[in-house]
Amino acid sequence: QQPVQSPQAVILREGEDAVINCSSSKALYSVHWYRQKHGEAPVFLMILLKGGEQKGHDKISASFNEKKQQSSLYLTASQLSYSGTYFCGTEISGGDMRFGAGTRLTVKP
Amino acid sequence: DGGITQSPKYLFRKEGQNVTLSCEQNLNHDAMYWYRQDPGQGLRLIYYSQIVNDFQKGDIAEGYSVSREKKESFPLTVTSAQKNPTAFYLCASSPGLAAYEQYFGPGTRLTVT
């Protein structure tokens, strides 16, 4: 079953912050976050694993609540380059990835 | 340059024909994946493979078939049994199967009329 992302869309001014949420009804092995710009392939941002380990970029942070099967992606001091659609991917078992419908983020000058 | 290539970028077919989408990677990754993306929706997993000659069905495998005869290649066949084949297809690879970042190819946009 696909995870649920919220909000569906958000519009920011440069320098503002945003939080994108991802919720699953199944126990998760890991949570992945990707960003996709229009017409391009998704690009990896971060992985959060059971037990608290994280792998990803320094300027992006995220959290993973294992008990609630929820993850949040925190985008601070947004830049124009942050615009795109953000997807969370939930890994139920090795390789079995389910993606949310995406959150469209628009950053305006 | 290491990466994933998908060809062609755009593909047009008549209804009732099988069509094979190519995916090649030179990253020496063990795992490979196929996803389908429809407008305004997320990615849905079709098939994935951890090693040569082994693959597993994903969420929407019906109407699709794959092969993994070589580590670097993972072609996807969209058969005539797939009811709504028009979509954007993305191939990805990762070093291993569990909890590894996935690297995506540029995608193939398939239109069936």
mmCIF file of C-alpha atoms in Angstrom:
data_model
loop_
_atom_site.group_PDB
_atom_site.id
_atom_site.type_symbol
_atom_site.label_atom_id
_atom_site.label_comp_id
_atom_site.label_asym_id
_atom_site.label_seq_id
_atom_site.Cartn_x
_atom_site.Cartn_y
_atom_site.Cartn_z
ATOM 1 C CA GLN A 1 0.000 0.000 0.000
ATOM 2 C CA GLN A 2 1.259 3.451 -0.931
ATOM 3 C CA PRO A 3 2.275 5.844 1.865
ATOM 4 C CA VAL A 4 0.307 9.053 2.329
ATOM 5 C CA GLN A 5 2.110 12.359 1.851
ATOM 6 C CA SER A 6 1.011 15.783 3.010
ATOM 7 C CA PRO A 7 0.620 18.483 1.984
ATOM 8 C CA GLN A 8 -0.044 17.855 -1.713
ATOM 9 C CA ALA A 9 1.444 21.213 -2.634
ATOM 10 C CA VAL A 10 3.144 24.128 -0.934
ATOM 11 C CA ILE A 11 4.299 27.548 -2.123
ATOM 12 C CA LEU A 12 7.119 29.345 -0.343
ATOM 13 C CA ARG A 13 9.137 32.519 -0.633
ATOM 14 C CA GLU A 14 12.905 32.199 -0.667
ATOM 15 C CA GLY A 15 14.229 31.781 2.846
ATOM 16 C CA GLU A 16 11.064 30.255 4.276
ATOM 17 C CA ASP A 17 10.851 26.792 5.800
ATOM 18 C CA ALA A 18 8.680 23.807 4.924
ATOM 19 C CA VAL A 19 7.832 20.397 6.355
ATOM 20 C CA ILE A 20 6.632 17.455 4.273
ATOM 21 C CA ASN A 21 5.081 14.470 6.005
ATOM 22 C CA CYS A 22 4.885 10.809 5.033
ATOM 23 C CA SER A 23 2.780 8.182 6.765
ATOM 24 C CA SER A 24 2.544 4.438 6.235
ATOM 25 C CA SER A 25 0.110 1.837 7.527
ATOM 26 C CA LYS A 26 2.792 -0.873 7.455
ATOM 27 C CA ALA A 27 5.893 -1.519 9.509
ATOM 28 C CA LEU A 28 8.851 -0.035 7.673
ATOM 29 C CA TYR A 29 12.422 -1.121 7.155
ATOM 30 C CA SER A 30 13.483 2.289 5.886
ATOM 31 C CA VAL A 31 12.167 5.568 4.498
ATOM 32 C CA HIS A 32 13.657 7.240 1.424
ATOM 33 C CA TRP A 33 13.212 10.809 0.200
ATOM 34 C CA TYR A 34 13.681 11.905 -3.426
ATOM 35 C CA ARG A 35 13.163 15.126 -5.370
ATOM 36 C CA GLN A 36 12.034 15.191 -8.980
ATOM 37 C CA LYS A 37 12.083 18.217 -11.235
ATOM 38 C CA HIS A 38 9.695 18.393 -14.162
ATOM 39 C CA GLY A 39 10.625 15.968 -16.934
ATOM 40 C CA GLU A 40 13.649 14.643 -15.053
ATOM 41 C CA ALA A 41 14.490 11.542 -13.045
ATOM 42 C CA PRO A 42 14.105 11.537 -9.251
ATOM 43 C CA VAL A 43 17.243 12.404 -7.294
ATOM 44 C CA PHE A 44 18.116 10.877 -3.935
ATOM 45 C CA LEU A 45 17.969 13.112 -0.844
ATOM 46 C CA MET A 46 17.974 10.927 2.253
ATOM 47 C CA ILE A 47 17.446 7.491 3.759
ATOM 48 C CA LEU A 48 16.279 6.912 7.313
ATOM 49 C CA LEU A 49 16.680 3.468 8.794
ATOM 50 C CA LYS A 50 15.160 1.657 11.707
ATOM 51 C CA GLY A 51 17.305 2.326 14.736
ATOM 52 C CA GLY A 52 17.980 5.954 13.896
ATOM 53 C CA GLU A 53 20.714 5.793 11.283
ATOM 54 C CA GLN A 54 20.488 8.385 8.507
ATOM 55 C CA LYS A 55 22.252 8.767 5.190
ATOM 56 C CA GLY A 56 21.860 11.888 3.126
ATOM 57 C CA HIS A 57 22.745 15.475 2.412
ATOM 58 C CA ASP A 58 23.935 17.878 5.087
ATOM 59 C CA LYS A 59 21.512 20.677 4.210
ATOM 60 C CA ILE A 60 18.401 18.531 4.411
ATOM 61 C CA SER A 61 17.100 16.940 7.557
ATOM 62 C CA ALA A 62 14.432 14.398 8.263
ATOM 63 C CA SER A 63 12.969 12.373 11.074
ATOM 64 C CA PHE A 64 11.551 8.862 11.298
ATOM 65 C CA ASN A 65 9.132 7.806 14.008
ATOM 66 C CA GLU A 66 9.333 4.005 13.899
ATOM 67 C CA LYS A 67 6.430 3.475 16.273
ATOM 68 C CA LYS A 68 4.050 5.603 14.222
ATOM 69 C CA GLN A 69 5.573 4.663 10.820
ATOM 70 C CA GLN A 70 5.844 8.348 10.005
ATOM 71 C CA SER A 71 8.608 10.449 8.518
ATOM 72 C CA SER A 72 9.009 14.173 7.989
ATOM 73 C CA LEU A 73 11.353 16.062 5.671
ATOM 74 C CA TYR A 74 12.494 19.498 6.834
ATOM 75 C CA LEU A 75 13.506 22.105 4.276
ATOM 76 C CA THR A 76 14.997 25.195 5.899
ATOM 77 C CA ALA A 77 15.897 28.557 4.370
ATOM 78 C CA SER A 78 14.476 27.433 1.035
ATOM 79 C CA GLN A 79 16.203 28.356 -2.209
ATOM 80 C CA LEU A 80 14.793 28.570 -5.735
ATOM 81 C CA SER A 81 16.594 25.301 -6.523
ATOM 82 C CA TYR A 82 14.457 23.490 -3.946
ATOM 83 C CA SER A 83 11.446 23.661 -6.266
ATOM 84 C CA GLY A 84 10.220 20.304 -7.488
ATOM 85 C CA THR A 85 8.119 17.374 -6.409
ATOM 86 C CA TYR A 86 9.223 15.514 -3.301
ATOM 87 C CA PHE A 87 8.480 11.822 -2.909
ATOM 88 C CA CYS A 88 8.814 9.605 0.093
ATOM 89 C CA GLY A 89 9.510 5.947 -0.510
ATOM 90 C CA THR A 90 8.748 3.381 2.132
ATOM 91 C CA GLU A 91 10.658 0.138 2.133
ATOM 92 C CA ILE A 92 8.634 -2.668 3.651
ATOM 93 C CA SER A 93 11.258 -5.316 2.996
ATOM 94 C CA GLY A 94 14.463 -5.293 1.010
ATOM 95 C CA GLY A 95 13.752 -3.833 -2.414
ATOM 96 C CA ASP A 96 9.967 -3.627 -2.059
ATOM 97 C CA MET A 97 9.541 0.141 -2.300
ATOM 98 C CA ARG A 98 6.236 2.028 -2.271
ATOM 99 C CA PHE A 99 6.209 5.738 -3.111
ATOM 100 C CA GLY A 100 3.773 8.430 -2.038
ATOM 101 C CA ALA A 101 1.912 10.590 -4.541
ATOM 102 C CA GLY A 102 4.337 13.458 -4.024
ATOM 103 C CA THR A 103 4.387 16.997 -2.652
ATOM 104 C CA ARG A 104 4.838 19.777 -5.194
ATOM 105 C CA LEU A 105 7.035 22.496 -3.729
ATOM 106 C CA THR A 106 7.302 25.898 -5.416
ATOM 107 C CA VAL A 107 9.799 28.467 -4.163
ATOM 108 C CA LYS A 108 9.280 32.007 -5.393
ATOM 109 C CA PRO A 109 11.749 34.919 -5.291
ATOM 110 C CA ASP B 1 30.870 8.476 -16.836
ATOM 111 C CA GLY B 2 28.960 6.025 -14.668
ATOM 112 C CA GLY B 3 25.223 5.995 -14.824
ATOM 113 C CA ILE B 4 22.007 4.466 -16.063
ATOM 114 C CA THR B 5 20.836 4.717 -19.625
ATOM 115 C CA GLN B 6 17.337 4.110 -20.886
ATOM 116 C CA SER B 7 16.386 4.045 -24.498
ATOM 117 C CA PRO B 8 14.558 5.344 -26.314
ATOM 118 C CA LYS B 9 13.389 8.529 -24.602
ATOM 119 C CA TYR B 10 10.042 8.455 -26.406
ATOM 120 C CA LEU B 11 8.336 5.336 -27.763
ATOM 121 C CA PHE B 12 5.108 4.995 -29.706
ATOM 122 C CA ARG B 13 3.291 1.710 -30.287
ATOM 123 C CA LYS B 14 -0.012 0.458 -31.543
ATOM 124 C CA GLU B 15 -2.360 -1.307 -29.168
ATOM 125 C CA GLY B 16 -1.858 -5.070 -29.093
ATOM 126 C CA GLN B 17 1.883 -4.982 -29.671
ATOM 127 C CA ASN B 18 4.501 -6.005 -27.152
ATOM 128 C CA VAL B 19 7.278 -3.480 -26.596
ATOM 129 C CA THR B 20 10.622 -3.800 -24.792
ATOM 130 C CA LEU B 21 12.212 -0.917 -22.888
ATOM 131 C CA SER B 22 15.951 -0.949 -22.429
ATOM 132 C CA CYS B 23 17.838 -0.248 -19.180
ATOM 133 C CA GLU B 24 21.609 -0.465 -18.837
ATOM 134 C CA GLN B 25 23.842 0.530 -15.899
ATOM 135 C CA ASN B 26 27.629 0.704 -15.584
ATOM 136 C CA LEU B 27 27.681 1.421 -11.849
ATOM 137 C CA ASN B 28 28.369 -2.223 -10.977
ATOM 138 C CA HIS B 29 25.182 -2.245 -8.905
ATOM 139 C CA ASP B 30 23.637 -5.533 -7.885
ATOM 140 C CA ALA B 31 20.018 -4.406 -7.633
ATOM 141 C CA MET B 32 17.838 -2.991 -10.400
ATOM 142 C CA TYR B 33 14.230 -1.782 -10.471
ATOM 143 C CA TRP B 34 11.442 -0.768 -12.832
ATOM 144 C CA TYR B 35 8.851 1.847 -11.913
ATOM 145 C CA ARG B 36 5.855 3.309 -13.667
ATOM 146 C CA GLN B 37 4.829 6.932 -13.178
ATOM 147 C CA ASP B 38 1.481 8.354 -14.278
ATOM 148 C CA PRO B 39 0.745 12.118 -14.409
ATOM 149 C CA GLY B 40 0.428 13.631 -10.953
ATOM 150 C CA GLN B 41 1.173 10.348 -9.244
ATOM 151 C CA GLY B 42 4.065 8.732 -7.495
ATOM 152 C CA LEU B 43 6.218 5.887 -8.703
ATOM 153 C CA ARG B 44 4.815 2.379 -8.608
ATOM 154 C CA LEU B 45 7.136 -0.619 -8.487
ATOM 155 C CA ILE B 46 6.758 -3.098 -11.344
ATOM 156 C CA TYR B 47 9.672 -5.531 -10.855
ATOM 157 C CA TYR B 48 12.976 -5.608 -9.041
ATOM 158 C CA SER B 49 16.040 -7.801 -9.171
ATOM 159 C CA GLN B 50 18.809 -8.429 -6.689
ATOM 160 C CA ILE B 51 21.038 -10.690 -8.778
ATOM 161 C CA VAL B 52 21.344 -12.118 -12.256
ATOM 162 C CA ASN B 53 18.584 -14.556 -13.240
ATOM 163 C CA ASP B 54 16.454 -13.619 -10.241
ATOM 164 C CA PHE B 55 13.668 -11.035 -9.965
ATOM 165 C CA GLN B 56 10.569 -10.354 -7.899
ATOM 166 C CA LYS B 57 7.184 -8.879 -8.703
ATOM 167 C CA GLY B 58 6.401 -5.452 -7.373
ATOM 168 C CA ASP B 59 3.086 -3.785 -6.777
ATOM 169 C CA ILE B 60 1.863 -3.740 -10.390
ATOM 170 C CA ALA B 61 3.602 -6.591 -12.238
ATOM 171 C CA GLU B 62 0.558 -7.770 -14.212
ATOM 172 C CA GLY B 63 1.015 -7.232 -17.935
ATOM 173 C CA TYR B 64 4.790 -6.799 -17.662
ATOM 174 C CA SER B 65 7.766 -9.135 -17.877
ATOM 175 C CA VAL B 66 11.497 -8.721 -17.222
ATOM 176 C CA SER B 67 14.764 -10.593 -17.604
ATOM 177 C CA ARG B 68 18.124 -10.241 -15.891
ATOM 178 C CA GLU B 69 20.639 -12.203 -17.954
ATOM 179 C CA LYS B 70 23.476 -9.765 -17.272
ATOM 180 C CA LYS B 71 24.263 -7.719 -14.188
ATOM 181 C CA GLU B 72 24.235 -4.453 -16.131
ATOM 182 C CA SER B 73 21.005 -4.994 -18.049
ATOM 183 C CA PHE B 74 17.361 -5.233 -16.946
ATOM 184 C CA PRO B 75 14.960 -4.897 -19.911
ATOM 185 C CA LEU B 76 11.223 -4.502 -19.358
ATOM 186 C CA THR B 77 8.625 -5.863 -21.780
ATOM 187 C CA VAL B 78 5.212 -4.256 -21.786
ATOM 188 C CA THR B 79 2.883 -6.927 -23.109
ATOM 189 C CA SER B 80 -0.438 -6.569 -24.860
ATOM 190 C CA ALA B 81 -2.053 -7.793 -21.625
ATOM 191 C CA GLN B 82 -1.243 -4.492 -19.904
ATOM 192 C CA LYS B 83 -4.529 -2.579 -20.069
ATOM 193 C CA ASN B 84 -3.184 0.959 -19.701
ATOM 194 C CA PRO B 85 0.435 0.908 -20.892
ATOM 195 C CA THR B 86 0.791 4.618 -21.689
ATOM 196 C CA ALA B 87 3.033 6.032 -18.946
ATOM 197 C CA PHE B 88 6.502 7.251 -18.010
ATOM 198 C CA TYR B 89 8.779 4.315 -17.163
ATOM 199 C CA LEU B 90 11.795 4.726 -14.905
ATOM 200 C CA CYS B 91 14.609 2.269 -14.329
ATOM 201 C CA ALA B 92 16.790 2.477 -11.227
ATOM 202 C CA SER B 93 19.715 0.663 -9.658
ATOM 203 C CA SER B 94 21.302 0.477 -6.215
ATOM 204 C CA PRO B 95 24.424 -1.161 -4.741
ATOM 205 C CA GLY B 96 22.298 -3.637 -2.807
ATOM 206 C CA LEU B 97 18.673 -4.393 -2.226
ATOM 207 C CA ALA B 98 17.880 -3.073 1.247
ATOM 208 C CA ALA B 99 18.271 0.514 2.453
ATOM 209 C CA TYR B 100 20.442 1.777 -0.382
ATOM 210 C CA GLU B 101 19.862 4.934 -2.360
ATOM 211 C CA GLN B 102 18.490 4.333 -5.808
ATOM 212 C CA TYR B 103 19.961 5.938 -8.915
ATOM 213 C CA PHE B 104 17.403 6.617 -11.626
ATOM 214 C CA GLY B 105 17.745 6.649 -15.375
ATOM 215 C CA PRO B 106 16.248 9.453 -17.510
ATOM 216 C CA GLY B 107 13.086 7.454 -18.243
ATOM 217 C CA THR B 108 11.162 6.333 -21.313
ATOM 218 C CA ARG B 109 7.800 7.876 -22.151
ATOM 219 C CA LEU B 110 5.657 5.191 -23.783
ATOM 220 C CA THR B 111 2.528 6.099 -25.714
ATOM 221 C CA VAL B 112 0.210 3.345 -26.938
ATOM 222 C CA THR B 113 -2.638 4.227 -29.280
#
